[in-house]
């Protein structure tokens, strides 16, 4: 009798184990599915950022011809996006803290839609510039809230990989804008910027708010519901919910840091390194090449800038992906040094090509040197200088000194 009972127990356990394993697998898939869907919706903001930055490069000759803009007027249109992005980035923290991560993304998408419509229906420089600065503002907010939202909803083991998607989608939007921009009119290209905005507006209705933000504003019950939605209905979230509460309490206990306190001895070295890297990133010339790539190729002697622009679009995503893998393996500093050296040599190559053109010597080499220099510059930038300063900024500042 005892032996037959043991056999029955073993058989029951044998049936239970696969069932339990199946339930765990299903719960894991459910949680992963919601996290991936939430990430996919949010990184449409990153894609929008890339499209906005890349829009001015393939459209320059068409817009100037259709609207009769001078070179200086188009230069204002190309560069004014950075002013909007700067204002958006400065206000993004307050907006996302007040209205939530989803609220900030929804507001940014609406602002971008208004901006793109302004560009689409533009008949002169004013409406064109107004639309451009609005899209810049929206993408400036996206640049902050998207990586924060992803970091707050992702499980620890997926956080690094999912956060990297933010940078990849920026490059993806830039690349697609470059490639499609050589095939369609400048008004049609506006649709590439509108699509991700509408995806965000619709998608936000189906994804949960950040549990950390909900806990931070005292909505603890909603925070648990959102966390349960992200981790699966059968997942045990008690430990993670407790960790979030501990994190929130820690934030509340930290003294409020004023801007002037960042120049104290405790922070000054980190501030110099972080701000210095960001300054070198932005003043290294990447925006000039990114905004006006097509015309640079034409100025270098190409009959059309389309080939060079398509090549630029083709290398962005693969090189950024390679940089993401190398960042943890080779370290931040070596990769940053390689990237900075590459951008310096590439910029020097571009300068040589235009020097030769100005002197009228070795004219056959001018287009090749310009193409090599521009591809090398953006390739070197994408592998390190594009992403690493942001990573280093977040790693070297103490919690109470972060903005």
Coordinates of C-alpha atoms in Angstrom, one line a residue:
X1 CA 0.0 0.0 0.0
X2 CA 2.8 2.4 1.0
X3 CA 4.6 1.7 -2.3
X4 CA 1.4 2.4 -4.4
X5 CA 0.8 5.6 -2.5
X6 CA 4.4 6.7 -3.2
X7 CA 3.8 6.0 -6.9
X8 CA 0.6 8.0 -6.9
X9 CA 2.3 11.0 -5.2
X10 CA 5.1 10.9 -7.6
X11 CA 2.7 10.8 -10.5
X12 CA 0.8 13.8 -9.0
X13 CA 4.0 15.7 -8.5
X14 CA 5.0 14.8 -12.0
X15 CA 1.8 16.4 -13.3
X16 CA 2.1 19.4 -11.0
X17 CA 5.6 20.3 -11.9
X18 CA 4.9 20.8 -15.7
X19 CA 1.8 22.8 -14.8
X20 CA 3.6 25.0 -12.4
X21 CA 6.4 25.5 -14.9
X22 CA 3.8 26.4 -17.6
X23 CA 2.1 28.9 -15.3
X24 CA 5.5 30.5 -14.5
X25 CA 6.4 30.7 -18.2
X26 CA 3.0 32.3 -19.0
X27 CA 3.4 34.8 -16.2
X28 CA 6.9 35.7 -17.4
X29 CA 5.6 36.2 -21.0
X30 CA 2.8 38.4 -19.8
X31 CA 5.1 40.6 -17.8
X32 CA 7.7 40.8 -20.6
X33 CA 5.0 41.5 -23.1
X34 CA 3.6 44.6 -21.2
X35 CA 7.2 45.9 -20.6
X36 CA 8.1 45.5 -24.2
X37 CA 4.8 47.2 -25.4
X38 CA 5.3 50.1 -23.0
X39 CA 8.9 50.5 -24.2
X40 CA 7.8 50.3 -27.8
X41 CA 5.3 53.1 -27.3
X42 CA 7.7 55.3 -25.4
X43 CA 10.6 54.9 -27.8
X44 CA 8.4 56.3 -30.6
X45 CA 9.4 59.6 -28.9
X46 CA 13.0 58.7 -29.5
X47 CA 12.2 57.9 -33.1
X48 CA 10.5 61.3 -33.3
X49 CA 13.6 63.0 -32.0
X50 CA 15.7 61.4 -34.8
X51 CA 13.2 62.4 -37.5
X52 CA 13.1 66.0 -36.2
X53 CA 16.9 66.3 -36.2
X54 CA 17.3 64.7 -39.6
X55 CA 14.5 66.5 -41.4
X56 CA 16.5 69.6 -42.5
X57 CA 19.3 67.7 -44.3
X58 CA 17.5 66.1 -47.3
X59 CA 14.9 68.9 -47.7
X60 CA 17.1 71.9 -47.9
X61 CA 17.2 72.5 -51.7
X62 CA 13.5 71.7 -52.2
X63 CA 12.3 74.0 -49.3
X64 CA 14.5 76.9 -50.5
X65 CA 13.3 76.5 -54.0
X66 CA 9.6 76.1 -53.2
X67 CA 9.4 78.9 -50.6
X68 CA 12.1 81.2 -52.0
X69 CA 14.2 81.2 -48.8
X70 CA 17.7 82.6 -48.7
X71 CA 20.5 80.6 -47.3
X72 CA 20.5 82.5 -44.0
X73 CA 16.7 82.0 -43.7
X74 CA 17.1 78.3 -44.2
X75 CA 20.0 78.2 -41.7
X76 CA 17.6 79.7 -39.1
X77 CA 15.1 77.0 -39.9
X78 CA 17.7 74.2 -39.6
X79 CA 19.2 75.5 -36.3
X80 CA 16.2 76.9 -34.5
X81 CA 15.2 73.3 -33.5
X82 CA 18.0 73.3 -31.0
X83 CA 16.6 76.3 -29.2
X84 CA 13.3 74.6 -28.9
X85 CA 15.0 71.4 -27.7
X86 CA 16.9 73.3 -25.1
X87 CA 13.8 74.9 -23.7
X88 CA 12.0 71.6 -23.8
X89 CA 14.9 69.8 -22.0
X90 CA 15.0 72.6 -19.3
X91 CA 11.3 72.3 -18.6
X92 CA 11.0 68.5 -19.0
X93 CA 11.8 67.6 -15.4
X94 CA 9.1 69.9 -14.0
X95 CA 6.5 68.7 -16.5
X96 CA 7.1 65.0 -16.0
X97 CA 7.1 65.4 -12.2
X98 CA 3.8 67.4 -12.3
X99 CA 1.8 65.5 -15.0
X100 CA 3.6 62.1 -14.9
X101 CA 5.7 60.3 -17.5
X102 CA 2.7 59.5 -19.7
X103 CA 1.3 63.0 -19.3
X104 CA 4.6 64.5 -20.4
X105 CA 4.8 62.2 -23.5
X106 CA 1.2 63.0 -24.4
X107 CA 1.9 66.7 -24.2
X108 CA 5.1 66.4 -26.2
X109 CA 3.3 64.4 -29.0
X110 CA 0.6 67.1 -29.3
X111 CA 3.2 69.9 -29.5
X112 CA 5.1 68.0 -32.2
X113 CA 1.9 67.4 -34.2
X114 CA 1.2 71.1 -34.1
X115 CA 4.7 71.8 -35.2
X116 CA 4.7 69.3 -38.1
X117 CA 1.4 70.7 -39.3
X118 CA 2.9 74.2 -39.2
X119 CA 5.8 73.0 -41.4
X120 CA 3.5 71.1 -43.8
X121 CA 1.2 74.1 -44.4
X122 CA 4.0 76.7 -44.4
X123 CA 4.1 79.3 -47.2
X124 CA 6.9 81.3 -45.7
X125 CA 9.7 81.5 -43.2
X126 CA 7.7 82.4 -40.2
X127 CA 5.3 79.4 -40.0
X128 CA 8.2 77.2 -41.1
X129 CA 10.3 78.4 -38.1
X130 CA 7.4 78.3 -35.7
X131 CA 6.7 74.7 -36.6
X132 CA 10.4 73.8 -36.3
X133 CA 10.8 75.3 -32.9
X134 CA 7.6 73.5 -31.6
X135 CA 8.9 70.1 -32.8
X136 CA 12.2 71.0 -31.2
X137 CA 10.4 71.7 -27.9
X138 CA 8.5 68.4 -28.0
X139 CA 11.6 66.4 -28.8
X140 CA 13.5 68.2 -26.0
X141 CA 10.9 66.9 -23.5
X142 CA 11.0 63.4 -25.1
X143 CA 14.8 63.3 -24.7
X144 CA 14.4 63.4 -20.9
X145 CA 11.1 61.6 -20.2
X146 CA 11.6 58.5 -22.5
X147 CA 14.8 57.1 -21.0
X148 CA 13.5 57.9 -17.5
X149 CA 10.2 56.1 -18.2
X150 CA 12.0 53.0 -19.6
X151 CA 14.4 52.9 -16.6
X152 CA 11.4 53.1 -14.2
X153 CA 9.3 50.3 -15.7
X154 CA 11.9 47.8 -16.8
X155 CA 13.0 44.9 -14.5
X156 CA 16.6 45.2 -13.4
X157 CA 17.9 42.4 -15.7
X158 CA 16.4 44.2 -18.8
X159 CA 17.0 47.8 -17.8
X160 CA 20.3 48.3 -19.6
X161 CA 19.3 46.7 -22.8
X162 CA 15.9 48.4 -23.0
X163 CA 17.4 51.8 -22.2
X164 CA 19.9 51.3 -25.1
X165 CA 16.9 51.1 -27.5
X166 CA 16.3 54.8 -26.8
X167 CA 19.6 55.7 -28.5
X168 CA 19.0 53.2 -31.3
X169 CA 15.6 54.6 -32.2
X170 CA 17.0 58.1 -32.3
X171 CA 19.5 56.9 -34.9
X172 CA 16.8 54.9 -36.6
X173 CA 14.6 58.0 -37.0
X174 CA 17.5 60.0 -38.3
X175 CA 18.5 57.3 -40.8
X176 CA 14.9 56.7 -42.0
X177 CA 14.5 60.5 -42.5
X178 CA 17.7 60.7 -44.5
X179 CA 16.7 57.8 -46.7
X180 CA 13.1 58.6 -47.3
X181 CA 13.9 62.2 -47.7
X182 CA 15.8 61.5 -50.9
X183 CA 12.7 59.8 -52.3
X184 CA 9.7 62.1 -51.4
X185 CA 8.9 65.8 -51.3
X186 CA 9.6 67.8 -48.1
X187 CA 5.8 68.1 -47.3
X188 CA 5.4 64.4 -47.7
X189 CA 8.3 63.8 -45.4
X190 CA 6.4 65.5 -42.6
X191 CA 4.2 62.4 -42.4
X192 CA 7.3 60.4 -41.1
X193 CA 7.3 62.8 -38.2
X194 CA 3.5 62.7 -37.6
X195 CA 3.2 58.9 -37.5
X196 CA 5.1 58.3 -34.3
X197 CA 3.2 61.1 -32.5
X198 CA -0.1 59.4 -33.3
X199 CA 1.3 56.0 -32.2
X200 CA 2.2 57.6 -28.9
X201 CA -1.2 59.2 -28.3
X202 CA -3.0 55.9 -29.0
X203 CA -0.5 53.7 -27.3
X204 CA -0.5 55.6 -24.0
X205 CA -4.1 54.5 -23.4
X206 CA -3.0 50.9 -23.2
X207 CA 0.2 51.0 -21.0
X208 CA 0.5 51.7 -17.3
X209 CA 2.1 54.8 -15.7
X210 CA 5.5 54.6 -14.1
X211 CA 5.1 52.9 -10.7
X212 CA 7.9 54.9 -9.3
X213 CA 6.3 58.2 -10.2
X214 CA 3.0 57.1 -8.8
X215 CA 4.7 56.2 -5.5
X216 CA 6.6 59.4 -5.5
X217 CA 3.4 61.5 -5.7
X218 CA 1.7 59.4 -3.0
X219 CA -0.5 57.2 -5.1
X220 CA 0.6 54.0 -3.6
X221 CA -2.3 51.8 -4.6
X222 CA -2.1 52.9 -8.2
X223 CA 1.6 52.3 -8.1
X224 CA 1.0 48.7 -7.0
X225 CA -1.6 48.2 -9.7
X226 CA 0.8 49.5 -12.4
X227 CA 3.6 47.4 -11.1
X228 CA 1.4 44.3 -11.1
X229 CA 0.4 45.0 -14.7
X230 CA 4.1 45.3 -15.7
X231 CA 5.2 42.2 -14.0
X232 CA 2.2 39.9 -14.7
X233 CA -1.0 39.2 -12.7
X234 CA 0.5 36.2 -10.9
X235 CA 3.9 37.7 -10.1
X236 CA 4.9 38.5 -6.6
X237 CA 5.7 42.2 -6.5
X238 CA 5.9 42.7 -2.7
X239 CA 9.7 43.0 -2.7
X240 CA 9.9 45.3 -5.7
X241 CA 7.1 47.5 -4.3
X242 CA 9.0 47.7 -1.0
X243 CA 12.2 48.7 -2.9
X244 CA 10.3 51.4 -4.7
X245 CA 8.9 52.8 -1.4
X246 CA 12.4 52.7 0.1
X247 CA 13.7 54.6 -3.0
X248 CA 11.0 57.2 -2.6
X249 CA 11.7 57.7 1.1
X250 CA 15.4 58.0 0.3
X251 CA 14.6 60.7 -2.3
X252 CA 12.5 62.6 0.2
X253 CA 15.2 62.5 2.9
X254 CA 17.9 63.9 0.6
X255 CA 18.5 67.6 1.1
X256 CA 17.4 69.8 -1.9
X257 CA 20.5 70.8 -3.9
X258 CA 20.7 74.3 -5.3
X259 CA 22.5 75.1 -8.5
X260 CA 25.2 77.0 -6.7
X261 CA 25.9 74.0 -4.5
X262 CA 27.1 72.1 -7.6
X263 CA 30.2 74.2 -7.5
X264 CA 31.2 73.1 -4.1
X265 CA 34.2 70.9 -3.6
X266 CA 32.0 67.7 -3.3
X267 CA 30.6 68.1 -6.8
X268 CA 32.9 70.4 -8.8
X269 CA 35.1 67.7 -10.3
X270 CA 32.1 65.6 -11.4
X271 CA 30.4 68.7 -12.8
X272 CA 33.4 69.7 -14.8
X273 CA 33.8 66.2 -16.3
X274 CA 30.0 65.8 -17.0
X275 CA 29.3 69.3 -18.4
X276 CA 32.7 69.3 -20.2
X277 CA 31.8 66.1 -22.1
X278 CA 28.4 67.4 -23.0
X279 CA 29.9 70.6 -24.3
X280 CA 32.4 68.8 -26.4
X281 CA 29.7 66.6 -27.7
X282 CA 27.5 69.5 -28.8
X283 CA 30.2 71.9 -30.0
X284 CA 32.2 69.2 -31.9
X285 CA 30.3 69.9 -35.2
X286 CA 27.8 67.0 -35.2
X287 CA 24.7 69.3 -35.6
X288 CA 26.2 71.1 -38.5
X289 CA 26.9 67.9 -40.4
X290 CA 23.6 66.3 -39.4
X291 CA 21.4 69.3 -40.3
X292 CA 23.1 70.1 -43.6
X293 CA 24.7 66.8 -44.8
X294 CA 23.1 66.9 -48.3
X295 CA 24.3 70.4 -49.1
X296 CA 27.8 69.6 -47.8
X297 CA 28.0 66.7 -50.3
X298 CA 26.8 69.0 -53.2
X299 CA 29.3 71.7 -52.2
X300 CA 32.0 69.0 -52.2
X301 CA 31.3 68.3 -55.9
X302 CA 28.7 65.6 -55.9
X303 CA 26.0 66.1 -58.6
X304 CA 23.4 65.2 -55.9
X305 CA 23.7 64.7 -52.2
X306 CA 21.3 61.7 -52.2
X307 CA 24.0 59.0 -52.4
X308 CA 25.9 60.4 -49.4
X309 CA 22.8 61.0 -47.4
X310 CA 21.6 57.4 -48.0
X311 CA 25.0 56.1 -46.9
X312 CA 24.8 58.2 -43.8
X313 CA 21.4 56.8 -43.0
X314 CA 22.7 53.3 -43.5
X315 CA 25.6 53.3 -41.1
X316 CA 24.0 55.0 -38.1
X317 CA 22.1 52.1 -36.5
X318 CA 24.7 49.4 -37.0
X319 CA 27.5 51.5 -35.6
X320 CA 25.4 52.7 -32.6
X321 CA 24.5 49.0 -31.9
X322 CA 28.2 48.1 -32.0
X323 CA 29.0 51.0 -29.6
X324 CA 26.3 49.7 -27.1
X325 CA 28.0 46.3 -27.0
X326 CA 31.5 47.7 -26.7
X327 CA 30.6 50.2 -24.0
X328 CA 30.5 47.6 -21.2
X329 CA 33.3 45.4 -22.6
X330 CA 35.9 48.0 -23.4
X331 CA 35.0 50.6 -20.8
X332 CA 33.7 54.2 -21.2
X333 CA 37.0 56.0 -21.3
X334 CA 38.8 54.0 -24.0
X335 CA 35.8 54.0 -26.3
X336 CA 35.3 57.7 -25.7
X337 CA 39.0 58.4 -26.6
X338 CA 38.7 56.3 -29.8
X339 CA 35.4 58.1 -30.7
X340 CA 36.9 61.6 -30.0
X341 CA 40.0 60.8 -32.0
X342 CA 37.9 59.5 -34.9
X343 CA 35.7 62.6 -35.0
X344 CA 38.8 64.9 -34.9
X345 CA 40.6 63.1 -37.8
X346 CA 37.4 63.0 -39.8
X347 CA 36.7 66.7 -39.3
X348 CA 40.3 67.3 -40.4
X349 CA 39.7 65.2 -43.5
X350 CA 36.6 67.3 -44.4
X351 CA 38.6 70.5 -43.9
X352 CA 41.3 69.2 -46.2
X353 CA 38.8 68.4 -48.9
X354 CA 37.4 71.9 -48.9
X355 CA 40.9 73.4 -48.7
X356 CA 41.8 71.6 -51.9
X357 CA 38.6 72.7 -53.6
X358 CA 39.3 76.3 -52.6
X359 CA 42.8 76.2 -54.0
X360 CA 41.6 74.3 -57.1
X361 CA 44.1 71.4 -56.7
X362 CA 43.6 67.7 -56.7
X363 CA 39.9 68.3 -57.5
X364 CA 39.3 64.6 -58.2
X365 CA 40.1 63.9 -54.6
X366 CA 37.7 66.5 -53.1
X367 CA 34.4 64.5 -53.2
X368 CA 36.1 61.3 -52.0
X369 CA 37.8 63.0 -49.1
X370 CA 34.5 64.8 -48.1
X371 CA 32.5 61.6 -48.3
X372 CA 35.1 59.7 -46.2
X373 CA 35.3 62.5 -43.7
X374 CA 31.6 62.8 -43.2
X375 CA 31.0 59.1 -42.9
X376 CA 33.9 58.7 -40.6
X377 CA 32.8 61.6 -38.4
X378 CA 29.2 60.4 -37.9
X379 CA 30.4 56.8 -37.5
X380 CA 33.0 57.8 -34.8
X381 CA 30.4 60.0 -33.1
X382 CA 27.8 57.3 -33.1
X383 CA 30.1 54.7 -31.5
X384 CA 31.0 56.8 -28.5
X385 CA 30.5 60.5 -28.3
X386 CA 26.8 60.3 -29.0
X387 CA 25.9 58.1 -26.0
X388 CA 28.8 57.9 -23.5
X389 CA 28.6 61.5 -22.2
X390 CA 25.0 60.8 -21.1
X391 CA 26.0 57.6 -19.4
X392 CA 29.0 59.1 -17.6
X393 CA 26.9 62.1 -16.5
X394 CA 24.5 59.7 -14.7
X395 CA 27.2 57.6 -13.2
X396 CA 29.6 60.2 -11.7
X397 CA 27.1 62.5 -9.9
X398 CA 25.9 61.5 -6.5
X399 CA 22.1 61.1 -6.0
X400 CA 21.6 64.4 -4.3
X401 CA 23.5 66.2 -7.0
X402 CA 21.6 64.9 -10.0
X403 CA 19.2 67.1 -11.8

